[in-house]
XYZ file of C-alpha atoms in Angstrom:
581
model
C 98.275 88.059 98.239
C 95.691 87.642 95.672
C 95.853 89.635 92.507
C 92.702 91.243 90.553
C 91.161 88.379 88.183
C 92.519 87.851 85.154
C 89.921 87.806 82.282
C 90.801 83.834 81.897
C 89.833 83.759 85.700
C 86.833 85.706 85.146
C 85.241 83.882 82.422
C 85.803 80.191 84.419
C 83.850 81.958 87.637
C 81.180 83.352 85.558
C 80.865 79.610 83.990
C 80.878 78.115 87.297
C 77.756 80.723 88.326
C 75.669 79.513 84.649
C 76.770 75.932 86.051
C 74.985 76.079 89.315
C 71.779 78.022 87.854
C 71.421 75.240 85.121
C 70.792 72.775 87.658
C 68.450 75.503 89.419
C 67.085 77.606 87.106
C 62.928 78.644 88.272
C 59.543 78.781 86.292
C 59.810 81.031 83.372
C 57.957 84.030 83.146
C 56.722 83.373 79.109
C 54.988 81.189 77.618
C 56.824 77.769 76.714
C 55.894 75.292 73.721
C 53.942 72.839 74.749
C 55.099 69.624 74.753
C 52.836 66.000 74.832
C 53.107 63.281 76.242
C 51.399 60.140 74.770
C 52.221 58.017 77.636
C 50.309 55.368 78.365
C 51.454 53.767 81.610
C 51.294 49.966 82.641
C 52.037 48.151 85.939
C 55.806 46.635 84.499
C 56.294 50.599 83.357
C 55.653 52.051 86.575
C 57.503 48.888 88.837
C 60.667 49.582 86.031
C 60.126 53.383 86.547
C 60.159 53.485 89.866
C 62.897 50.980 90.331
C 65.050 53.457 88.092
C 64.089 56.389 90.399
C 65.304 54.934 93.532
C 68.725 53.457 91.663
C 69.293 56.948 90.371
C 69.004 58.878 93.912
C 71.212 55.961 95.463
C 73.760 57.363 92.423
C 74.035 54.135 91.072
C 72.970 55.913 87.460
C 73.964 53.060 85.005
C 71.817 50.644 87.159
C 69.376 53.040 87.322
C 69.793 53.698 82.856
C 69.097 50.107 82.400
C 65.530 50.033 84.637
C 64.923 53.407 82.791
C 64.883 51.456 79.333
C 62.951 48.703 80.406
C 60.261 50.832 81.588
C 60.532 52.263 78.132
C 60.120 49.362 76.638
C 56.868 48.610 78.312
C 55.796 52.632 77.746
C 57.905 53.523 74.354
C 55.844 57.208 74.075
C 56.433 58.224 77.326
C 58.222 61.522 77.217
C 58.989 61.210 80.865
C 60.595 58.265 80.531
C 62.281 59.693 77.755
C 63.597 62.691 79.400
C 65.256 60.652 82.508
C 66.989 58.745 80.677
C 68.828 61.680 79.248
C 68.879 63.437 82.559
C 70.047 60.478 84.602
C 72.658 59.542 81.350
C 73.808 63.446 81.889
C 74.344 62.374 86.355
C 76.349 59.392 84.835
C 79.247 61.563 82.993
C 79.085 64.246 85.264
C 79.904 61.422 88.001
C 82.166 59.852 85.836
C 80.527 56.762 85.627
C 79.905 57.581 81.884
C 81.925 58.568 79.213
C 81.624 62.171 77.973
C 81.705 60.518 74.246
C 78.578 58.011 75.093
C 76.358 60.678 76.652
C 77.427 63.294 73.918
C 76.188 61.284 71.580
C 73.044 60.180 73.438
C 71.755 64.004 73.644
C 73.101 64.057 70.004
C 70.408 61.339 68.864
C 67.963 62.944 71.212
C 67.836 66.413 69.026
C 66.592 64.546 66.361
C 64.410 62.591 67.841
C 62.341 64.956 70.398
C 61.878 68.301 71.712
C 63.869 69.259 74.871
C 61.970 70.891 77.769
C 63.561 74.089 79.792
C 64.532 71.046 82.068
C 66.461 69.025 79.483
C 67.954 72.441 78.072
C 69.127 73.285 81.318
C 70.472 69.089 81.319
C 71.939 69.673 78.169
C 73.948 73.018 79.119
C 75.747 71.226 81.845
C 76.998 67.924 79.889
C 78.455 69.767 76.394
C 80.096 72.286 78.834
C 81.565 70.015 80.621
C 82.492 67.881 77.644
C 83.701 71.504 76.001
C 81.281 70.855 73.139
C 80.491 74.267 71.411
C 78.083 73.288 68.668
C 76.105 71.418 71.608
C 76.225 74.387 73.770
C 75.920 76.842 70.660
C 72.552 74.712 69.893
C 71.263 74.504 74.048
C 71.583 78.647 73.878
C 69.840 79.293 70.558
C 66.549 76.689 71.554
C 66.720 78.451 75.293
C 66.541 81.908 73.546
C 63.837 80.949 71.134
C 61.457 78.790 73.352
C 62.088 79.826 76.952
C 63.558 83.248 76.865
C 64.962 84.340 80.642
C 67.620 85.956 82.173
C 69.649 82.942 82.471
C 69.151 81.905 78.989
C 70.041 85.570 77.970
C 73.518 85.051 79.757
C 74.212 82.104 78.703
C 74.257 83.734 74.901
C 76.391 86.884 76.260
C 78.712 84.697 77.477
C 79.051 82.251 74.944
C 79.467 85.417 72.255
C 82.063 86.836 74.532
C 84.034 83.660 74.777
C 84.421 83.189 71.222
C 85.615 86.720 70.672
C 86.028 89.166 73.621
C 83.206 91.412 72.982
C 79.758 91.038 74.568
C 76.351 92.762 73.172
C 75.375 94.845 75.969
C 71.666 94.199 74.352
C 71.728 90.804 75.176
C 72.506 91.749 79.006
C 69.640 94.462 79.524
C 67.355 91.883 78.159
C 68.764 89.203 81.152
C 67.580 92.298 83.039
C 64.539 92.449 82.179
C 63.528 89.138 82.257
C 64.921 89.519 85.797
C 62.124 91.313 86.769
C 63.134 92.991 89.884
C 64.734 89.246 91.190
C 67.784 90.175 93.249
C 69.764 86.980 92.699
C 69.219 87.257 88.277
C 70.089 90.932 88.990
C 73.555 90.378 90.680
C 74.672 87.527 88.373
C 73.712 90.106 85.171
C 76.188 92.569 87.407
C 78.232 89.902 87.525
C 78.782 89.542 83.320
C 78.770 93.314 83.296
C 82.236 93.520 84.759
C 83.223 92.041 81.501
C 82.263 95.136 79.557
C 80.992 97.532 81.776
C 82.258 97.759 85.318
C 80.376 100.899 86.470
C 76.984 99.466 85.221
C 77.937 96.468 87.031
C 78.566 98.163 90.484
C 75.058 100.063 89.672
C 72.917 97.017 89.030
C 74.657 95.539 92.555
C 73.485 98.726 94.520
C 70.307 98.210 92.833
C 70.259 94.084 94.273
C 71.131 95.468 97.315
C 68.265 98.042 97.889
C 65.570 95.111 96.986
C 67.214 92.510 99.173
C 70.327 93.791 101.539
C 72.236 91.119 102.216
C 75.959 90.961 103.098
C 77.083 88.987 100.539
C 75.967 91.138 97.857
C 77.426 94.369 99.738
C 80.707 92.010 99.601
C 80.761 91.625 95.957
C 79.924 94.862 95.061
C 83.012 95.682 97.666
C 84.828 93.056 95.188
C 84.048 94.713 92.028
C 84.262 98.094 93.252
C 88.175 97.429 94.152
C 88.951 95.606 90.739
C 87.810 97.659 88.509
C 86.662 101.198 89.764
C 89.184 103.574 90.595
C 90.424 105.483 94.079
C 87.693 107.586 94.702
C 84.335 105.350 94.099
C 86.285 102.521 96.402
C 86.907 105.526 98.887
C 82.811 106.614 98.251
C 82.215 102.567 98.968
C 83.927 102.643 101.967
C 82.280 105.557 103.563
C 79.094 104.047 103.380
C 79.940 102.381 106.453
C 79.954 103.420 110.449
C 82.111 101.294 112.831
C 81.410 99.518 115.133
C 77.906 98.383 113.159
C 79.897 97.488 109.956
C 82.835 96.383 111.280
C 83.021 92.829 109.494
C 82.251 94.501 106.151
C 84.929 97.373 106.826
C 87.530 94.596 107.550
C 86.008 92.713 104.460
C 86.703 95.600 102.255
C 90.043 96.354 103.464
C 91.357 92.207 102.706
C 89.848 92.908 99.144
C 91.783 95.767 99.079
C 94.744 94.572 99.476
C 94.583 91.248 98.151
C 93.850 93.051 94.797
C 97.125 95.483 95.427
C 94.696 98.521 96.573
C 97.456 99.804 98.938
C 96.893 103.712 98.175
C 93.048 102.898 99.213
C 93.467 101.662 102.396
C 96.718 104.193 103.364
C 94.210 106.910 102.762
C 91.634 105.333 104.966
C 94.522 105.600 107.738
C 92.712 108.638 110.124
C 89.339 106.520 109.955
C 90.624 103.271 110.781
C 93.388 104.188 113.843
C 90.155 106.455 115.252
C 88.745 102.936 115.175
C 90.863 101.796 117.762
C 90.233 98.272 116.226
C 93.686 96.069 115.830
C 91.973 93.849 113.104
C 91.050 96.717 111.232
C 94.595 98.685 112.100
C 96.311 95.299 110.821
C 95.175 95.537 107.309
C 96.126 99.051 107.178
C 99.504 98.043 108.760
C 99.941 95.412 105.970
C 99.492 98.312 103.245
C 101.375 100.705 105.063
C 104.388 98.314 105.485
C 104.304 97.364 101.631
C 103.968 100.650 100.638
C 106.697 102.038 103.121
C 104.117 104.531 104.656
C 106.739 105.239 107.843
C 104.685 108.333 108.705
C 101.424 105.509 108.710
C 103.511 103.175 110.394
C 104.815 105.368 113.534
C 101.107 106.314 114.158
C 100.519 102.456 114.239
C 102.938 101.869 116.617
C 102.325 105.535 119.153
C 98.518 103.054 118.707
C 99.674 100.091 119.478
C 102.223 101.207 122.432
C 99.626 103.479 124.460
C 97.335 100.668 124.986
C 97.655 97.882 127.386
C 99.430 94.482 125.633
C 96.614 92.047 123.905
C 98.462 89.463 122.271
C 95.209 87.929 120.808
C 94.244 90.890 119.257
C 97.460 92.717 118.683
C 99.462 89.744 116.818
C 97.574 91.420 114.037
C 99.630 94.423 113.651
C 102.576 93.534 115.865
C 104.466 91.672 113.138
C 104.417 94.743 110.260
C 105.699 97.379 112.693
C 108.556 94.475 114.062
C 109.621 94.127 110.247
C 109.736 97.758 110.285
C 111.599 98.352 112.834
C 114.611 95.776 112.305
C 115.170 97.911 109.402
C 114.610 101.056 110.368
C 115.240 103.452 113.131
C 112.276 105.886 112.781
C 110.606 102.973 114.519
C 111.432 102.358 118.528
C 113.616 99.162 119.104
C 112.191 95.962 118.334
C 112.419 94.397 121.691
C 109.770 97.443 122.932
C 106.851 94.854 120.408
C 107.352 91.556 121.897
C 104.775 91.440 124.181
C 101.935 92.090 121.808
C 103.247 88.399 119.964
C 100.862 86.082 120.476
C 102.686 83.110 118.663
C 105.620 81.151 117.161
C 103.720 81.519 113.616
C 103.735 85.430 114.531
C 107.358 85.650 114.731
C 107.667 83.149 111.498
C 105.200 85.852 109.863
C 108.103 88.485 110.454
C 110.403 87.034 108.241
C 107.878 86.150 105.853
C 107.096 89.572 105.677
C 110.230 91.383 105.158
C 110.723 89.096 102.371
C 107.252 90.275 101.096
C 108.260 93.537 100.704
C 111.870 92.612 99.624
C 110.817 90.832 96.705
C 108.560 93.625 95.694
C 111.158 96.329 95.863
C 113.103 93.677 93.694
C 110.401 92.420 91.377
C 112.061 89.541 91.813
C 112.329 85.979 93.591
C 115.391 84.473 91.880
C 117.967 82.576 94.327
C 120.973 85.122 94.311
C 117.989 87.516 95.722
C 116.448 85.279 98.701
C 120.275 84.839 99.549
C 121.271 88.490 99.746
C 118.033 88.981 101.870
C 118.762 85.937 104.508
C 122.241 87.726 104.871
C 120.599 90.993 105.116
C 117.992 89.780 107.703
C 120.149 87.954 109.818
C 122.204 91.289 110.082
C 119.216 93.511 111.341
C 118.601 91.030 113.691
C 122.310 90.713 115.458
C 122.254 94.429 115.203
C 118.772 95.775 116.221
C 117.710 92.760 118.842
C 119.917 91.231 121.490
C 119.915 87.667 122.284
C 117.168 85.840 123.085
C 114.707 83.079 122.154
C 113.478 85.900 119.784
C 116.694 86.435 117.861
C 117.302 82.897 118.174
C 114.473 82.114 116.156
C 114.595 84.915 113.407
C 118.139 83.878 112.305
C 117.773 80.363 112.365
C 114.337 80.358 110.585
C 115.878 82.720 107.446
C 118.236 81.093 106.915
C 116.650 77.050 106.956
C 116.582 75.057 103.962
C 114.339 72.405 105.435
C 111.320 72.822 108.103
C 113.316 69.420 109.225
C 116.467 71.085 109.956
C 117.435 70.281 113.792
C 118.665 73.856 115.001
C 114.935 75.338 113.281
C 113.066 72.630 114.902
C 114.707 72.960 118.425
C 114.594 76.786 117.645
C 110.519 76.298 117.295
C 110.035 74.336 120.049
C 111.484 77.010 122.437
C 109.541 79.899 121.296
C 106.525 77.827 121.269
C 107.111 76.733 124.647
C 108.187 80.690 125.856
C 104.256 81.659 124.495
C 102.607 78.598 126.032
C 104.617 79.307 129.549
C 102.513 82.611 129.259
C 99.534 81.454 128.622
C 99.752 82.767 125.016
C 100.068 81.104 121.897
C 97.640 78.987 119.279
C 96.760 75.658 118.890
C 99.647 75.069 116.451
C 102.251 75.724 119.176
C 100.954 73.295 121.219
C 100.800 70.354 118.207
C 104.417 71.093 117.571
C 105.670 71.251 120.982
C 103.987 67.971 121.545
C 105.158 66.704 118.883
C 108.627 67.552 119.228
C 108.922 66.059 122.601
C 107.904 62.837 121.229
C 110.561 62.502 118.417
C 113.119 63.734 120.707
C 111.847 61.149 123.584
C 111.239 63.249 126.479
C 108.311 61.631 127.618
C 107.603 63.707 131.401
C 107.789 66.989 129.052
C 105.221 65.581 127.015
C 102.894 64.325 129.343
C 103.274 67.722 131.475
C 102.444 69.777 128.405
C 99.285 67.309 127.239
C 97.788 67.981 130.727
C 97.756 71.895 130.227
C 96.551 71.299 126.818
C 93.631 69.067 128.062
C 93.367 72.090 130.389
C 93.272 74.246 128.083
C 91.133 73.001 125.146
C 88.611 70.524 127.797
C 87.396 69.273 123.790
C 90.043 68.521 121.948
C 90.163 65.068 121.092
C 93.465 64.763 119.918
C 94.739 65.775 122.930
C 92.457 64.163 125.142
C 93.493 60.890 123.127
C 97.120 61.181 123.236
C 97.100 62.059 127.297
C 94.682 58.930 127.473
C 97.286 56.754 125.738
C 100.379 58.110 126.933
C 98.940 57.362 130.325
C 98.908 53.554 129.512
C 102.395 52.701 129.954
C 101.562 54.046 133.791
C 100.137 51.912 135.874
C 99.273 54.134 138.743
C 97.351 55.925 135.774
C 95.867 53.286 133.598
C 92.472 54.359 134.735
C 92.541 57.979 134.263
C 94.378 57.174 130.580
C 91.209 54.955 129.766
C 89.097 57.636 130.652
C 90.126 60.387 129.123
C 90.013 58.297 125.532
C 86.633 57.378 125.978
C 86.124 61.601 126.161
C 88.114 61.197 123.041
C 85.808 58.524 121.250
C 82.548 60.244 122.222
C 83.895 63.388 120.517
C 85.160 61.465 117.337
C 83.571 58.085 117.539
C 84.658 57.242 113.816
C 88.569 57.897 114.413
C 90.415 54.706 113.947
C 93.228 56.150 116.363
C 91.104 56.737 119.422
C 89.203 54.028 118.686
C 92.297 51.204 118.957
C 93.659 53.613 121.974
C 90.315 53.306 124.150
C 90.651 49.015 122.524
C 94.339 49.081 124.003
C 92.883 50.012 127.344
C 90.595 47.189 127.595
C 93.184 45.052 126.662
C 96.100 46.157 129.214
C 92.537 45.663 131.655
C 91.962 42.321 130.533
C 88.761 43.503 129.201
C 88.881 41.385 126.076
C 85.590 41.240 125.054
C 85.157 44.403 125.096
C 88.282 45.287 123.484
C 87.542 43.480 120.069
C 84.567 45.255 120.041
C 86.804 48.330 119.318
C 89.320 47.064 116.717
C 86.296 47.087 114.136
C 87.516 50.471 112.868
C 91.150 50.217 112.621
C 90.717 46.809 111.225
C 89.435 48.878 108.170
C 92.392 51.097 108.035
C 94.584 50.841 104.891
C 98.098 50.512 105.574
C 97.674 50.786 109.412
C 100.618 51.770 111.577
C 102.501 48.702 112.833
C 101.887 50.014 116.422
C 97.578 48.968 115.812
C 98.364 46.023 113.661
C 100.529 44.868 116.495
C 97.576 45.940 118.906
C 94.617 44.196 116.717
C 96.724 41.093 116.962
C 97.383 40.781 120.517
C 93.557 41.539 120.901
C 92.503 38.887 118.454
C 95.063 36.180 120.262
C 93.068 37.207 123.330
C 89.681 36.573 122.000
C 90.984 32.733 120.915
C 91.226 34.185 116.931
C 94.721 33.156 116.200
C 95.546 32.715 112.361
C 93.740 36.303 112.015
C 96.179 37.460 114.363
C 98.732 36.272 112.733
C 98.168 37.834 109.735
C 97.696 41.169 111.831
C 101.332 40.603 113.103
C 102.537 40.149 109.643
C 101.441 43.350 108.633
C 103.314 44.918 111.815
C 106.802 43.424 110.362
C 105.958 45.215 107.244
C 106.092 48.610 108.764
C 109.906 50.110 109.048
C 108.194 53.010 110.688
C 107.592 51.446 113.905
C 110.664 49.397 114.542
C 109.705 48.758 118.233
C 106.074 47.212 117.003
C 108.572 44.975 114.236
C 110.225 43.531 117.286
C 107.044 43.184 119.727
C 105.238 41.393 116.482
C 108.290 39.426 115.953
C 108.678 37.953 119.511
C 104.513 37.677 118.972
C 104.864 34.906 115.957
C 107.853 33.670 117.362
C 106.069 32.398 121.155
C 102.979 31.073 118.528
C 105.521 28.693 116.690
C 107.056 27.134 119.879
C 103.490 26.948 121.425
């Protein structure tokens, strides 16, 4: 889970926010020094300057620099001109078509030569903090202060101050404010420096954002702030600003803050509210803290919940797994086996283990080998002794115990309890890749094609699956046309996928519909490093369409692939019938 932000963290997302706003930053509310322009434009200036413009939108900035200085040339006191060649110079490092050294010293030059706008301040800001170039950024602060005072110019000094030396001038932060003017979004990112010396005033100027503009994101952040840095009883005042069901996304938002930032003793005390709820989303994240924080009395009211309701899989998967953990462990929990119907999928079960091992390592405070052994031992032992045999069990030993997800027993473990969910109509989409999958590196082909119809069933859109029935169905003759149809589905879901687009090729060619079959390999011919199986394929369609030294270098590339040792064969006997013809 994800811890509170270290002050390292902190100070790389407030740089990322003065980032973004340099590239945005509005009309300031002062008066600016004016700046002239002598320009005096000819037809070669404006044909060069316009020339630049379109080379510079198209990204192709150093193409676009050298236009730039042949307008110049034709208009040398043009400040315009002037000023895009620094700003397009600035698109070329940030790009990486420059290097930082080159642009550095371009702006460099540029100080001495000219005044900079707001527009080339703002420029400036982004290329010597990206280049980590304090004196440039140390000079782009003081001119932004002096000539176009504004919140964001005001921030950028805080933060440059506080990154030298920890401490921030709180002076420099109510004047961000009050060139903010009542602006919701200045307001909220002068909360946002706040948290670096003054939390509470933070959370006060994000109430105050909030009452000029409410919008959920700010309610979020000021949910975020509130948990990393207030204590228990202004996150429990936060919290009860909300009714369910109206709020229920921002309840369950403020509950994953919580306990990604280790707010367990928030959320346990929440527990009457949120099991009145009724709401297994909500209930889950106060299983999750209850579990870590080995809240039995919590967790027994989670499961009286979760057992005096009808079985929803969907929704109960949420809390099923904590209060399954539990109860291998413990007996002030019912048996195990009494929570299996409210799994929804293999990744559920897998969650178990992951888990236990949670709260294990937390007890611990430690992850070192001699530790993750003792708990596999210690696991596998609940198991035997609170659940009896089954796929369940099965599972739950094999997968603690595993070294490698490519282990036989795990993978033939998986593929069971992803085919006992999908039997019920349960399960996500991930136990229906790996089933799939798993019956085509083990070979059984009428398995495979069985559990591709249900899935086509099942998710009508899906063009993977869609794609893979389509294909399968090839080597069927009885089914050739259903197969070509149901890749065409495919295509016109995901026209630009090289696989479905040499599948639906494939099917032209087994229907000696050649023509239209090269029209097909255009995309995998692009491929780099294609699969034997489609070099193989673009060759046999090129020999078909009278193009036969490009097909041979398509067959070529098919011997080259050890993956596909059936394709190495098939191109082989390919080049061999050329030579004797």
């Amino acid at each position: 889970m994800k811890t509170i932000l270290s002050c390292k963290q902190l100070l790389l997302w407030l740089a990322f926010f003065l980032l973004l706003l340099s590239a945005c930053a509005g009309p300031q509310t002062t008066t600016q020094r004016t700046i002239i322009d002598n320009s005096q434009p000819n037809i070669p200036s404006l044909y060069y300057y316009i020339s630049a413009s379109l080379k510079h939108y198209e990204g192709d900035f150093l193409t676009a620099d050298n236009y730039y200085h042949l307008a110049l040339e034709q208009d040398f006191r043009s400040y315009q001109i002037k000023k895009q060649i620094l700003i397009n110079s600035a698109f070329a490092f940030l790009s990486k078509q420059q290097d930082a050294e080159i642009t550095i010293r371009q702006f460099d030059q540029a100080r001495k030569e000219m005044m900079f706008d707001n527009d080339l301040l703002n420029t400036a800001y982004s290329v010597y903090s990206n280049a980590n170039n304090e004196e440039g950024l140390a000079w782009v602060v003081s001119e932004s202060v002096l000539y176009y005072p504004s919140t964001l110019s005001f921030l950028r000094k805080f933060y440059l101050d506080y990154s030298k030396n920890k401490k921030g001038d709180e002076n420099l932060l109510e004047l961000a404010l009050k060139y903010a003017d009542n602006n919701p979004e200045d307001i909220i990112l002068t909360a946002k420096m706040y948290t670096l010396v003054n939390p509470k005033r933070s959370v006060s100027l994000l109430q105050e954002a909030y009452e000029l503009e409410p919008k959920k994101e700010t309610d979020n952040l000021l949910s975020e702030i509130t948990l990393q840095y207030l204590g228990k009883e202004e996150a429990l005042k936060k919290f009860g600003t909300y009714s369910y069901p109206e709020d229920k996304d921002r309840m369950l938002y403020f509950l994953q803050m919580a306990n990604r930032n280790r707010r367990l003793e928030v959320v346990n005390t929440l527990s009457p509210i949120l099991l009145n709820t009724g709401d297994s989303s909500l209930i889950g994240e106060l299983a999750f803290s209850a579990y870590l924080e080995d809240k039995t009395d919590i967790l027994q009211e989670i499961s009286r919940f979760l057992l005096n309701k009808d079985a929803d899989p969907l929704t109960d998967s949420k809390v099923v797994s904590f209060l399954f953990a539990e109860a291998l462990f413990s007996e002030k929990l019912p048996e195990p086996s009494i929570y299996l119907d409210y799994f929804n999928s293999a990744q559920d079960v897998q969650d178990v283990i992951l888990y236990a091992m949670l709260k294990r390592s937390m007890q611990a405070k430690s992850l070192e080998k001699e530790t993750n052994i003792l708990f596999s031992e210690e696991f596998v032992s609940a198991v035997q002794k609170r659940l009896p045999e089954n796929v369940f069990s099965r599972y739950l030993k094999i997968a603690s115990q595993i070294k490698s997800v490519e282990d036989e027993d795990f993978l033939q473990a998986r593929a069971e309890l992803c085919s006992y969910f999908l039997q019920k109509d349960l399960g996500e989409l991930e136990d229906w890749t790996f089933l799939l999958q798993y019956y085509q590196n083990e070979g059984r082909e009428e398995e495979k094609i069985a559990t591709l119809r249900k899935a086509v069933h099942k998710f009508p859109d899906n063009p993977l699956f869609l794609n893979d029935l389509g294909y399968s169905l090839l080597d069927y003759p009885q089914f050739i046309v259903e197969g070509g149809f149901l890749i065409q589905r495919a295509v016109a879901l995901d026209p630009t996928n090289p696989y479905y687009q040499d599948s639906l090729a494939w099917f032209y060619y087994l229907t000696a519909n050649f023509s239209k079959a090269v029209e097909h390999i255009t995309i995998p011919m692009q491929m780099k490093d294609a699969p034997g199986e489609i070099s193989y394929h673009i060759g046999m369609i090129l020999l078909a369409n009278q193009q036969k030294e490009e097909a041979i270098k398509y067959f070529q590339s098919a011997l080259e692939d050890d993956q596909t040792p059936i394709y190495q064969e098939k191109a082989k006997k390919a080049l061999n019938e050329l030579k004797t013809n």
